[in-house]
Amino acid sequence: MKIKCRDLLKILTFFIILFGLSPTIVAQNLKKNIVKSPDGTITLEVGTNQGKVFYKVSKDKKSILNESYLGFELKGNSFKDNFSIKNISHSKFDETWQQTWGEEINVRNHYNEMKVSVKENSKLTRELVINFRVFDDGFGFRYEFPEQKNLKEFIIMDELTEFNFADGHKTWSIPYNTAFYEGLYKSNPISKLDTVATPLTMETKNGLFLTVHQANLTDYASMNLARDKKSTKLKAYLTPWATGEKVFTKVPSTTPWRTVIIAKSAGDLMLSRLMLNLNEPNKLGDVSWIKPGRYIGIWWAIHMEKYTWKAGPNHGAKTENVLRYIDFAAKHNFSGVLVEGWNKGWEDWKDFQFSEPYPDFDIKKITDYAKSKNVTLIGHHETAGNTINYENQMSDAFAYYKKYGVDIVKTGYVGGKLDGKQLHSSQYGVRHYRKVIEEAAKHKIMIDNHEPVMPTGLQRTLPNLMTQEGVRGQEWDAWSKDGGNPPEHTTIIPFTRGLAGPTDFTPGTFNFTNPVLPNTKVHTTLAKQLALSVVIYSPLQMASDMIENYENNPAFEFITNCPTDWSKTVVPDAKIGEFVTIARKDKASEKWFLGSITNKDARTVKLDLRFLDAGKKYKAKIFRDGKDADYEKNPYPIIIEEKEVNSKTILSVDLARSGGVAIIFTKF
Ligand code: NOJ
């Protein structure tokens, strides 16, 4: 008996050495076409049906995706059937890496991988590899086109990837053709969806939360989702070139990852780092020049039509005005001042000149003064979507700014189509945005990209891509004819757009009147504006209001103290579209910051402080809605008070209609 056991062990060791696999994987290979998450709760299976490849997924033995087919229409032929599986290989991975900046420092990248190689049975015998990675919080997969005889350069006319959801879930999304993704996320049953942009978030009848998106969008078209009109099956819809093709590529190449987060609560969606894990590690090497921060700008005053972008009597970028903003930034500990409208071209928003300031903007005087005050000028390149004009000047434009010590540039692409032709999220747009980030990195410049393609986690690879718009931000509360963003908007964003990455929403309103459009305004209370600094994550945050509106307001203390780089994030409680509470720990200290916001309904939130260090006492400085605060009638009342708390405390706080609470926790 003893000998038999030893022999068995030897045989097992032989196979482990032979295949370089650990015992778990040997066991898994018995069911080779199945891969499970490391915790075993998610199962992904592949198979073929009449020559078509499918995958299906379950969580805790309940189906998430039924048989969902994979493949492509290429120019001239299909690449979707007549396949047989030639090989399946398994591996696993577990590593913890550190973010340059982020919502937390340490990220665990832990998955089981299954690579499935398929080959056509037809004359062409072309090959395709599908690489599946299953994590404890979801999965991702991508197609790989290996070197081969009968596939060289090719054009993708349609990606046929399906997401065949098992149930009629509730969803949140914006339509695919929403300009710059600046739309209000609507809740619909999956059966009512048309073509939508990702992230698409769902709540299932079993109480699970799912988000479909993509990771590492590189030299490919952005993926949207179109519903099969007869069912709840969704299919990839790639943003086309003006000429109708989707992607021009050649072997060897890969598609972006198609991702699905699977979470047990809405809050857990926000804690998933699956998208970042499916991007490549930092390629920039030394990143000591990359610094998150908080800044102010002449921005709201321009949107409120107090100043103009173009030169003239009310020109916002006038030297004296900018110096005033620099003084304010220095006094209140802001790292930067954003100045838009400093360069020639704003008369007709066309041929912008990126190294030619208006005469009343003395860049040398301004940047010298800023430097003496330890503040940086934040640059601005509005391209109006004219990428050719921008690419022609880009390198010189970054060098020009850099010469004056400007190392953050906000870029913008306002305009129907890029160069009047291409959609922002087409392969053309994706290539352009990438070029800009890479060129900026060569000059050690950080980017805040407005009117972008939806983010997909690229900041892991190129951490100078700090933040992006791609959201209906607070500027809509200045000029939108529909009155501005409704109260629930910011209770949905963290679970939709926010899952795609840092979001330049620009909260910070302290004055709620709008002299230009009196019926358009910020639909929150003052306390909710403070809380949004924590709730909507961005490593560069602009306190958006005019500086005059911050002077002498004690609530400003929260904004000037709130960091933009975190060592840890927790989501104690959330319900999509209703309320959300987030707490984040400062990367540079032991302080925690909490933000909790509600939709149009007043509510009492019970804040469970178990995230604080056990056994320690903290001072909680609380900024909460005051008596009679109401986003419609009177947004201003705010109570600022201090309490002693610890990790066992449950704070009960009344939030006004579209109100909030913001708290700073300092250890005694
Ligand atoms: C739209 C951007 O979102 C906004 O922030 C900017 O001020 C204008 N374009 C001008 O570039």
XYZ file of C-alpha atoms and ligand atoms in Angstrom:
679
model
C 0.000 0.000 0.000
C 2.872 2.329 0.997
C 4.627 1.724 -2.354
C 1.451 2.395 -4.300
C 1.020 5.776 -2.634
C 4.606 6.730 -3.366
C 4.195 5.627 -6.998
C 1.067 7.694 -7.327
C 2.895 10.702 -5.980
C 5.742 10.126 -8.439
C 3.341 9.945 -11.376
C 1.658 13.116 -10.250
C 5.003 14.908 -9.797
C 6.054 13.692 -13.256
C 2.998 15.320 -14.804
C 3.428 18.492 -12.792
C 7.036 18.828 -13.962
C 6.157 17.796 -17.516
C 3.452 20.403 -17.954
C 4.868 22.954 -15.545
C 1.517 23.053 -13.820
C 0.445 23.120 -10.208
C -1.815 20.365 -8.832
C -4.956 22.550 -9.025
C -4.422 23.039 -12.712
C -3.797 19.358 -13.347
C -7.165 18.741 -11.742
C -8.756 21.479 -13.816
C -7.370 20.014 -17.006
C -9.554 16.988 -16.487
C -12.267 19.382 -17.608
C -10.084 21.216 -20.058
C -12.707 23.487 -21.536
C -13.615 24.968 -18.167
C -11.858 27.594 -16.129
C -12.926 28.724 -12.684
C -12.165 31.823 -10.654
C -9.496 31.309 -7.959
C -12.251 31.141 -5.311
C -14.172 28.631 -7.445
C -17.424 30.616 -7.568
C -17.295 31.703 -11.223
C -17.174 29.058 -13.958
C -16.463 29.824 -17.598
C -16.839 27.106 -20.187
C -16.055 27.103 -23.914
C -17.330 24.829 -26.614
C -18.287 24.632 -30.256
C -21.676 24.147 -31.795
C -21.745 23.312 -35.495
C -18.335 24.893 -35.914
C -19.142 28.084 -34.008
C -17.256 28.851 -30.804
C -19.175 29.850 -27.695
C -18.490 30.575 -24.042
C -20.845 30.540 -21.088
C -20.503 31.711 -17.533
C -22.077 30.969 -14.187
C -21.640 32.271 -10.671
C -22.407 29.999 -7.709
C -23.861 27.510 -10.225
C -26.410 30.051 -11.516
C -26.088 31.120 -15.127
C -24.814 34.636 -15.818
C -24.298 34.236 -19.557
C -25.858 31.489 -21.648
C -24.086 30.233 -24.743
C -22.579 33.382 -26.263
C -20.952 33.082 -29.671
C -17.646 34.551 -30.771
C -16.121 35.496 -34.124
C -15.738 38.156 -36.799
C -16.926 39.321 -40.168
C -13.833 40.298 -42.111
C -13.777 42.243 -45.354
C -14.396 39.638 -48.009
C -15.208 36.692 -45.735
C -16.351 35.469 -42.348
C -14.168 34.291 -39.522
C -16.845 32.844 -37.310
C -17.591 29.217 -38.145
C -16.222 25.949 -39.330
C -13.920 26.021 -36.301
C -12.605 23.172 -34.226
C -10.761 23.539 -30.974
C -7.133 22.557 -31.494
C -5.665 23.232 -28.116
C -6.578 24.484 -24.665
C -3.931 25.559 -22.193
C -4.337 26.638 -18.596
C -2.265 28.738 -16.264
C -2.724 30.853 -13.195
C -1.407 34.152 -11.954
C -1.231 35.905 -8.622
C 0.655 39.119 -8.100
C 0.150 42.313 -6.147
C 1.284 45.506 -7.829
C 1.341 49.154 -6.778
C -0.443 51.959 -8.533
C 1.397 55.185 -9.348
C -1.710 56.926 -8.035
C -5.228 55.707 -7.509
C -8.099 54.783 -5.256
C -5.780 52.415 -3.412
C -2.094 51.563 -3.534
C -1.985 47.779 -3.716
C -3.867 45.897 -6.401
C -4.071 42.126 -6.428
C -4.062 40.612 -9.895
C -5.243 37.071 -9.283
C -6.774 34.936 -12.003
C -6.931 31.585 -13.726
C -6.358 31.686 -17.443
C -7.555 29.454 -20.246
C -6.266 29.954 -23.784
C -8.342 28.288 -26.443
C -6.825 27.879 -29.922
C -9.282 27.266 -32.706
C -8.673 26.526 -36.381
C -10.902 26.629 -39.424
C -11.692 23.272 -40.996
C -12.028 24.956 -44.391
C -9.279 25.432 -46.971
C -7.934 28.584 -45.333
C -7.219 26.841 -41.994
C -6.926 30.205 -40.276
C -6.306 30.276 -36.559
C -7.624 32.328 -33.687
C -6.820 32.202 -29.995
C -9.290 33.269 -27.332
C -7.691 34.118 -24.040
C -10.007 33.951 -21.009
C -9.009 35.202 -17.561
C -11.320 34.529 -14.658
C -10.937 36.540 -11.462
C -12.901 36.331 -8.214
C -14.776 39.471 -9.286
C -15.490 38.694 -12.923
C -13.740 37.805 -16.132
C -12.173 39.195 -19.262
C -11.322 37.700 -22.613
C -9.699 38.833 -25.798
C -9.012 37.495 -29.239
C -5.453 36.977 -30.409
C -4.591 36.715 -34.102
C -1.318 34.769 -34.272
C 1.193 34.791 -37.159
C -0.058 32.380 -39.824
C 0.026 31.643 -43.529
C -3.465 32.614 -44.607
C -4.091 35.677 -42.445
C -1.852 38.721 -42.828
C -3.363 42.194 -43.103
C -7.121 42.207 -42.680
C -10.101 44.447 -42.039
C -12.695 43.752 -39.372
C -16.153 44.681 -40.611
C -17.939 43.396 -37.502
C -16.995 41.787 -34.207
C -19.602 39.177 -33.390
C -18.878 38.760 -29.668
C -22.081 38.037 -27.781
C -23.122 38.547 -24.179
C -26.163 36.349 -23.866
C -27.497 37.357 -20.483
C -29.441 34.736 -18.676
C -32.148 36.943 -17.315
C -34.141 40.150 -17.847
C -31.922 42.352 -15.741
C -32.368 45.989 -14.822
C -29.689 48.099 -16.543
C -28.083 51.568 -16.484
C -26.508 52.982 -19.619
C -26.309 55.822 -22.125
C -27.052 55.408 -25.845
C -24.066 54.615 -28.067
C -24.307 57.859 -30.020
C -24.383 60.199 -26.998
C -22.034 63.044 -27.956
C -18.775 62.658 -25.986
C -20.628 60.243 -23.608
C -22.199 63.322 -21.984
C -25.581 61.800 -21.301
C -27.837 60.989 -18.380
C -27.626 57.300 -17.493
C -31.091 55.777 -17.798
C -32.410 52.712 -16.094
C -34.118 50.196 -18.429
C -34.896 46.503 -18.458
C -32.382 44.758 -20.708
C -35.225 43.975 -23.120
C -35.640 47.716 -23.820
C -32.015 48.472 -24.671
C -31.062 49.683 -28.094
C -27.354 50.207 -28.845
C -25.524 51.481 -25.780
C -22.044 52.584 -24.819
C -20.177 50.671 -22.134
C -19.828 50.574 -19.159
C -23.254 48.950 -19.050
C -24.259 48.103 -15.487
C -26.961 45.622 -14.481
C -28.711 44.394 -11.371
C -29.941 40.823 -11.712
C -33.034 39.305 -10.166
C -30.703 37.229 -7.970
C -29.244 40.399 -6.501
C -25.947 40.337 -8.390
C -24.404 43.401 -10.025
C -22.710 43.133 -13.414
C -20.804 45.635 -15.502
C -19.801 45.007 -19.102
C -16.930 47.083 -20.416
C -13.526 46.709 -22.054
C -9.889 46.992 -21.009
C -6.773 48.128 -22.855
C -8.359 49.689 -25.928
C -5.320 49.871 -28.210
C -5.381 50.435 -31.981
C -8.922 49.131 -32.240
C -12.423 50.599 -32.303
C -14.298 51.134 -29.054
C -16.875 48.453 -28.236
C -20.535 49.329 -27.744
C -23.350 46.853 -27.233
C -26.328 46.280 -29.510
C -29.312 44.209 -28.426
C -30.600 41.403 -30.565
C -34.103 42.705 -31.226
C -35.741 39.355 -30.452
C -34.037 38.645 -27.136
C -31.934 40.008 -24.298
C -28.737 38.945 -26.032
C -26.223 41.755 -26.528
C -23.658 41.832 -29.286
C -20.521 43.936 -29.740
C -20.967 46.916 -32.006
C -17.632 48.532 -32.870
C -17.584 52.246 -33.682
C -16.938 52.443 -37.439
C -14.597 54.533 -39.545
C -16.328 57.097 -41.797
C -16.056 54.528 -44.590
C -17.811 51.821 -42.590
C -14.917 49.524 -41.733
C -14.408 48.867 -38.038
C -10.739 47.942 -37.619
C -7.701 47.794 -39.884
C -5.162 45.372 -38.472
C -2.615 42.672 -39.212
C -1.171 39.640 -37.466
C 0.104 39.306 -34.827
C -2.409 41.427 -32.961
C -4.946 41.264 -30.177
C -8.290 42.866 -29.518
C -8.966 44.776 -26.300
C -10.272 42.706 -23.391
C -14.020 42.301 -23.142
C -14.808 42.470 -19.430
C -17.653 41.611 -17.098
C -17.466 42.490 -13.405
C -19.604 40.188 -11.257
C -20.265 41.599 -7.792
C -22.488 40.833 -4.847
C -23.252 44.485 -4.120
C -23.293 47.746 -6.034
C -20.427 48.977 -3.853
C -18.284 45.979 -4.778
C -18.470 46.999 -8.444
C -16.455 50.062 -7.475
C -13.821 47.988 -5.712
C -13.115 45.771 -8.712
C -9.702 46.369 -10.271
C -10.287 43.848 -13.076
C -10.019 46.480 -15.826
C -6.693 47.782 -14.498
C -5.377 44.249 -14.129
C -6.092 43.621 -17.808
C -3.915 46.540 -18.857
C -0.152 46.371 -19.237
C 2.077 47.509 -16.347
C 3.600 51.005 -16.279
C 5.673 51.582 -19.423
C 6.988 54.986 -18.426
C 9.576 53.833 -15.898
C 10.367 56.727 -13.578
C 7.074 58.359 -12.686
C 8.294 60.665 -9.921
C 7.157 63.626 -12.072
C 3.550 62.432 -12.075
C 1.626 64.083 -9.253
C -2.077 64.102 -8.440
C -3.402 67.404 -7.157
C -6.206 69.846 -6.655
C -6.530 72.999 -8.700
C -8.697 76.011 -9.441
C -9.411 77.804 -12.715
C -11.066 80.702 -14.458
C -13.291 78.015 -15.935
C -16.671 78.476 -14.235
C -16.516 82.231 -14.791
C -16.092 81.578 -18.529
C -18.997 79.149 -18.560
C -21.022 81.723 -16.613
C -20.084 84.258 -19.326
C -18.334 86.569 -16.879
C -15.129 86.058 -18.864
C -14.479 85.059 -22.461
C -12.125 82.509 -23.955
C -11.255 84.871 -26.789
C -9.344 88.110 -26.295
C -11.430 91.209 -25.561
C -12.519 93.402 -22.650
C -13.566 90.435 -20.472
C -10.781 88.103 -21.467
C -10.375 85.570 -18.622
C -6.726 84.770 -19.382
C -5.519 88.362 -18.841
C -2.235 88.332 -16.964
C -3.510 90.304 -13.919
C -6.490 88.024 -13.575
C -4.360 84.890 -13.714
C -1.963 86.336 -11.116
C -4.957 86.875 -8.834
C -5.914 83.225 -9.221
C -2.328 82.164 -8.518
C -2.366 84.163 -5.266
C -5.588 82.476 -4.258
C -4.221 79.021 -5.139
C -1.084 79.642 -3.080
C -3.079 80.912 -0.105
C -5.386 77.906 -0.090
C -2.907 75.174 -0.911
C -3.984 74.368 -4.483
C -1.272 72.972 -6.709
C -2.435 74.505 -9.973
C -4.468 77.087 -11.881
C -6.143 76.101 -15.141
C -6.230 78.836 -17.744
C -8.357 78.304 -20.841
C -8.520 80.798 -23.687
C -4.843 81.781 -23.525
C -3.923 80.955 -27.118
C -4.980 82.170 -30.530
C -7.885 80.516 -32.295
C -10.878 81.049 -30.016
C -12.562 83.529 -32.379
C -13.879 80.720 -34.547
C -12.819 77.562 -32.597
C -10.950 76.343 -35.628
C -7.269 76.664 -36.333
C -5.991 76.826 -32.806
C -2.366 77.871 -32.387
C -0.824 76.014 -29.481
C 2.358 78.038 -29.080
C 0.903 81.491 -29.655
C -0.556 83.251 -26.635
C -2.896 86.214 -26.902
C -0.897 89.415 -26.256
C -2.553 90.043 -22.872
C -1.453 86.627 -21.561
C 2.175 87.043 -20.508
C 3.165 83.412 -20.125
C 6.649 84.166 -18.832
C 5.462 86.567 -16.152
C 2.652 84.216 -15.166
C 4.739 81.060 -14.928
C 7.597 82.852 -13.116
C 5.116 84.182 -10.606
C 3.418 80.796 -10.258
C 6.781 79.149 -9.630
C 7.643 81.683 -6.929
C 4.383 80.716 -5.218
C 4.839 76.969 -5.649
C 1.844 76.764 -7.950
C 1.780 75.491 -11.548
C -0.085 76.838 -14.509
C -2.306 74.108 -15.953
C -2.246 74.293 -19.720
C -5.107 73.901 -22.147
C -5.269 72.588 -25.709
C -8.767 72.857 -27.167
C -8.481 71.239 -30.591
C -12.143 71.574 -31.639
C -11.698 68.009 -32.862
C -9.200 69.117 -35.494
C -6.701 66.346 -34.880
C -4.619 67.007 -37.986
C -3.968 70.590 -36.929
C -3.153 69.358 -33.426
C -0.876 66.503 -34.448
C 1.071 68.899 -36.652
C 1.771 71.160 -33.663
C 1.579 68.768 -30.733
C 5.245 68.067 -30.096
C 6.203 71.763 -30.299
C 3.189 72.693 -28.213
C 4.199 70.370 -25.371
C 7.802 71.593 -25.599
C 6.555 75.189 -25.490
C 4.552 74.600 -22.318
C 7.330 72.559 -20.756
C 9.785 75.410 -21.287
C 7.591 77.441 -18.940
C 7.273 74.653 -16.387
C 3.737 73.635 -17.345
C 3.430 69.898 -16.816
C -0.334 69.298 -16.877
C -2.377 69.925 -20.012
C -6.129 69.643 -20.398
C -7.018 68.619 -23.957
C -10.408 69.064 -25.610
C -12.196 67.845 -28.735
C -15.431 69.833 -28.991
C -16.829 69.225 -32.460
C -19.228 66.850 -34.164
C -16.615 64.539 -35.627
C -12.831 64.484 -35.610
C -11.654 66.478 -38.624
C -15.305 66.618 -39.648
C -15.213 62.915 -40.514
C -14.334 60.345 -37.902
C -16.170 59.420 -34.717
C -14.280 60.073 -31.488
C -14.482 56.398 -30.456
C -13.447 54.950 -33.821
C -10.082 53.300 -34.381
C -9.021 56.658 -35.860
C -9.895 58.448 -32.609
C -8.354 55.742 -30.426
C -5.081 56.057 -32.364
C -5.084 59.842 -32.043
C -5.752 59.964 -28.290
C -2.999 57.404 -27.708
C -0.525 59.434 -29.760
C -1.250 62.479 -27.611
C -0.719 60.655 -24.320
C 2.509 59.066 -25.563
C 3.824 62.350 -26.946
C 2.926 64.125 -23.695
C 4.794 61.436 -21.738
C 7.930 62.119 -23.787
C 7.744 65.698 -22.511
C 6.855 64.548 -18.967
C 3.424 66.121 -19.241
C 0.268 64.851 -17.549
C -3.018 64.819 -19.454
C -6.622 65.602 -18.528
C -8.501 64.506 -21.659
C -11.901 66.066 -22.377
C -14.249 64.704 -25.056
C -12.224 61.477 -24.963
C -12.905 57.938 -26.030
C -14.378 56.098 -23.024
C -11.453 55.186 -20.712
C -10.395 51.534 -20.424
C -7.671 51.514 -17.757
C -4.788 52.782 -19.856
C -3.534 54.842 -16.910
C -1.888 51.699 -15.545
C 0.421 51.610 -18.577
C 0.723 55.350 -19.119
C 0.138 56.935 -15.695
C 0.462 60.438 -17.168
C -3.107 59.918 -18.402
C -4.526 61.356 -15.206
C -8.209 61.922 -15.721
C -10.810 62.218 -18.449
C -14.202 63.686 -19.055
C -16.525 61.428 -21.060
C -19.280 62.317 -18.630
C -22.079 64.830 -18.387
C -20.130 66.954 -15.925
C -21.018 69.893 -13.785
C -20.545 72.312 -16.699
C -24.009 71.240 -17.885
C -25.352 73.053 -14.820
C -24.031 76.279 -16.316
C -25.478 76.174 -19.800
C -27.713 73.188 -20.433
C -31.140 74.249 -21.677
C -32.736 71.283 -19.880
C -32.023 72.914 -16.518
C -28.879 70.960 -15.574
C -28.021 67.582 -14.119
C -30.839 65.984 -12.101
C -30.186 64.998 -8.449
C -29.807 61.259 -9.142
C -27.092 61.765 -11.780
C -24.165 61.586 -9.369
C -25.662 58.596 -7.554
C -25.427 56.625 -10.836
C -22.076 57.794 -12.215
C -19.903 55.895 -9.683
C -21.507 52.629 -10.884
C -21.334 53.359 -14.625
C -18.915 55.916 -16.109
C -16.888 55.891 -12.886
C -16.038 52.207 -13.414
C -14.178 53.159 -16.602
C -11.701 55.257 -14.635
C -11.018 58.693 -13.155
C -13.792 61.122 -13.994
C -13.274 64.859 -14.448
C -16.722 65.892 -13.234
C -15.525 69.171 -11.592
C -17.699 69.563 -8.489
C -17.204 72.473 -6.088
C -20.100 74.891 -6.604
C -20.620 77.306 -3.686
C -22.834 79.841 -5.472
C -25.968 78.260 -6.895
C -27.310 81.175 -8.907
C -26.949 81.362 -12.657
C -27.171 84.915 -13.995
C -27.149 83.713 -17.610
C -29.775 80.982 -17.469
C -31.699 81.409 -14.193
C -33.560 78.136 -14.670
C -30.366 76.141 -15.108
C -28.415 75.399 -11.969
C -26.526 72.911 -9.864
C -29.182 70.614 -8.374
C -27.526 69.763 -5.062
C -26.989 71.245 -1.649
C -23.655 72.750 -0.651
C -22.836 69.743 1.558
C -23.371 67.411 -1.428
C -20.879 69.453 -3.455
C -18.262 68.768 -0.772
C -19.097 65.065 -0.651
C -18.665 64.760 -4.424
C -14.913 65.386 -4.012
C -14.773 61.966 -2.366
C -17.553 60.197 -4.250
C -16.362 60.907 -7.809
C -12.769 59.828 -8.090
C -10.213 61.873 -9.991
C -6.488 62.271 -9.198
C -6.738 65.812 -10.554
C -9.733 67.618 -9.080
C -10.775 71.128 -9.962
C -12.615 73.169 -7.357
C -14.784 74.539 -10.097
C -16.436 77.679 -8.726
C -15.106 81.221 -9.042
C -12.619 82.041 -6.311
C -14.778 84.933 -5.087
C -17.424 82.383 -4.122
C -15.036 80.474 -1.851
C -13.707 83.444 0.113
C -14.684 83.357 3.772
C -16.922 80.310 3.496
C -15.963 77.855 6.292
C -17.197 74.918 4.185
C -14.226 75.532 1.863
C -12.030 73.873 4.495
C -13.255 70.475 3.336
C -12.232 71.124 -0.264
C -8.801 72.505 0.566
C -8.099 69.531 2.823
C -9.485 66.714 0.709
C -6.659 64.755 -0.999
C -6.805 63.335 -4.528
C -4.599 60.291 -4.029
C -5.626 57.435 -1.780
C -4.148 54.396 -0.084
C -7.487 52.664 0.375
C -11.140 52.948 -0.629
C -14.232 51.350 0.897
C -17.892 51.608 -0.017
C -19.873 51.116 3.205
C -23.279 51.438 1.559
C -24.842 52.200 -1.828
C -27.934 51.798 -3.954
C -27.584 52.797 -7.584
C -29.595 55.919 -8.359
C -30.544 56.470 -4.716
C -27.534 57.035 -2.481
C -23.862 56.204 -2.130
C -21.354 56.420 0.718
C -17.624 56.143 0.037
C -14.689 56.473 2.417
C -11.098 56.860 1.304
C -7.844 56.929 3.236
C -5.351 59.655 2.383
C -2.137 58.300 0.844
C -0.024 60.864 2.690
C -1.487 60.581 6.201
C -3.644 58.527 8.529
C -6.731 60.608 7.745
C -9.909 59.215 6.248
C -12.384 61.216 4.177
C -16.000 60.216 3.709
C -18.612 61.413 1.252
C -22.241 60.365 1.246
C -24.834 61.696 -1.207
C -28.506 61.150 -1.933
C -30.818 61.639 -4.927
C -33.876 63.902 -4.794
C -35.100 62.171 -1.649
C -34.068 63.278 1.807
C -32.922 60.308 3.893
C -31.132 59.405 7.085
C -27.904 57.518 6.467
C -26.332 55.285 9.070
C -22.589 55.577 8.575
C -20.807 52.474 9.823
C -17.251 53.531 10.648
C -15.725 50.054 10.875
C -13.111 51.073 8.270
C -11.311 53.148 10.944
C -8.460 51.509 12.860
C -9.883 49.400 15.664
C -9.122 50.635 19.172
C -8.198 54.156 18.036
C -10.026 57.410 18.684
C -10.705 59.835 15.847
C -11.955 63.411 15.620
C -14.702 63.539 12.980
C -15.134 66.978 11.416
C -18.587 66.782 9.874
C -19.944 69.031 7.095
C -23.637 68.186 6.767
C -26.866 69.680 5.440
C -28.253 72.300 7.799
C -31.812 73.016 8.820
C -34.143 73.462 5.833
C -31.411 72.714 3.299
C -33.057 71.661 0.050
C -31.548 71.550 -3.432
C -34.483 73.417 -4.943
C -35.445 75.903 -2.264
C -32.237 76.621 -0.363
C -29.021 74.678 -1.037
C -26.831 76.697 1.338
C -27.523 75.703 4.986
C -24.629 73.650 6.284
C -23.660 72.526 9.775
C -20.000 72.049 10.593
C -19.395 70.173 13.814
C -16.898 67.884 15.529
C -17.474 64.542 17.231
C -15.277 61.896 18.780
C -15.746 58.536 17.032
C -14.119 55.122 16.663
C -14.465 52.042 14.480
C -17.549 50.921 16.420
C -19.437 54.179 15.909
C -22.472 54.304 13.671
C -23.148 57.928 12.797
C -26.696 58.795 11.903
C -26.874 61.772 9.541
C -29.871 63.448 7.907
C -29.311 64.243 4.243
C -31.505 66.899 2.636
C -33.148 66.419 -0.777
C -30.160 66.009 -3.124
C -28.004 66.600 -0.068
C -24.894 65.047 1.367
C -22.364 64.851 4.123
C -18.581 65.102 4.001
C -16.376 64.083 6.931
C -12.683 64.288 7.784
C -11.487 61.700 10.318
C -8.261 62.582 12.131
C -6.638 60.229 14.633
C -6.196 61.668 18.123
C -15.695 71.495 -23.152
C -14.971 71.071 -21.919
O -15.622 70.019 -21.274
C -14.852 72.263 -21.006
O -14.293 71.879 -19.779
C -14.034 73.320 -21.682
O -14.049 74.470 -20.884
C -14.604 73.661 -23.059
N -14.896 72.495 -23.809
C -13.638 74.515 -23.874
O -12.510 73.757 -24.188
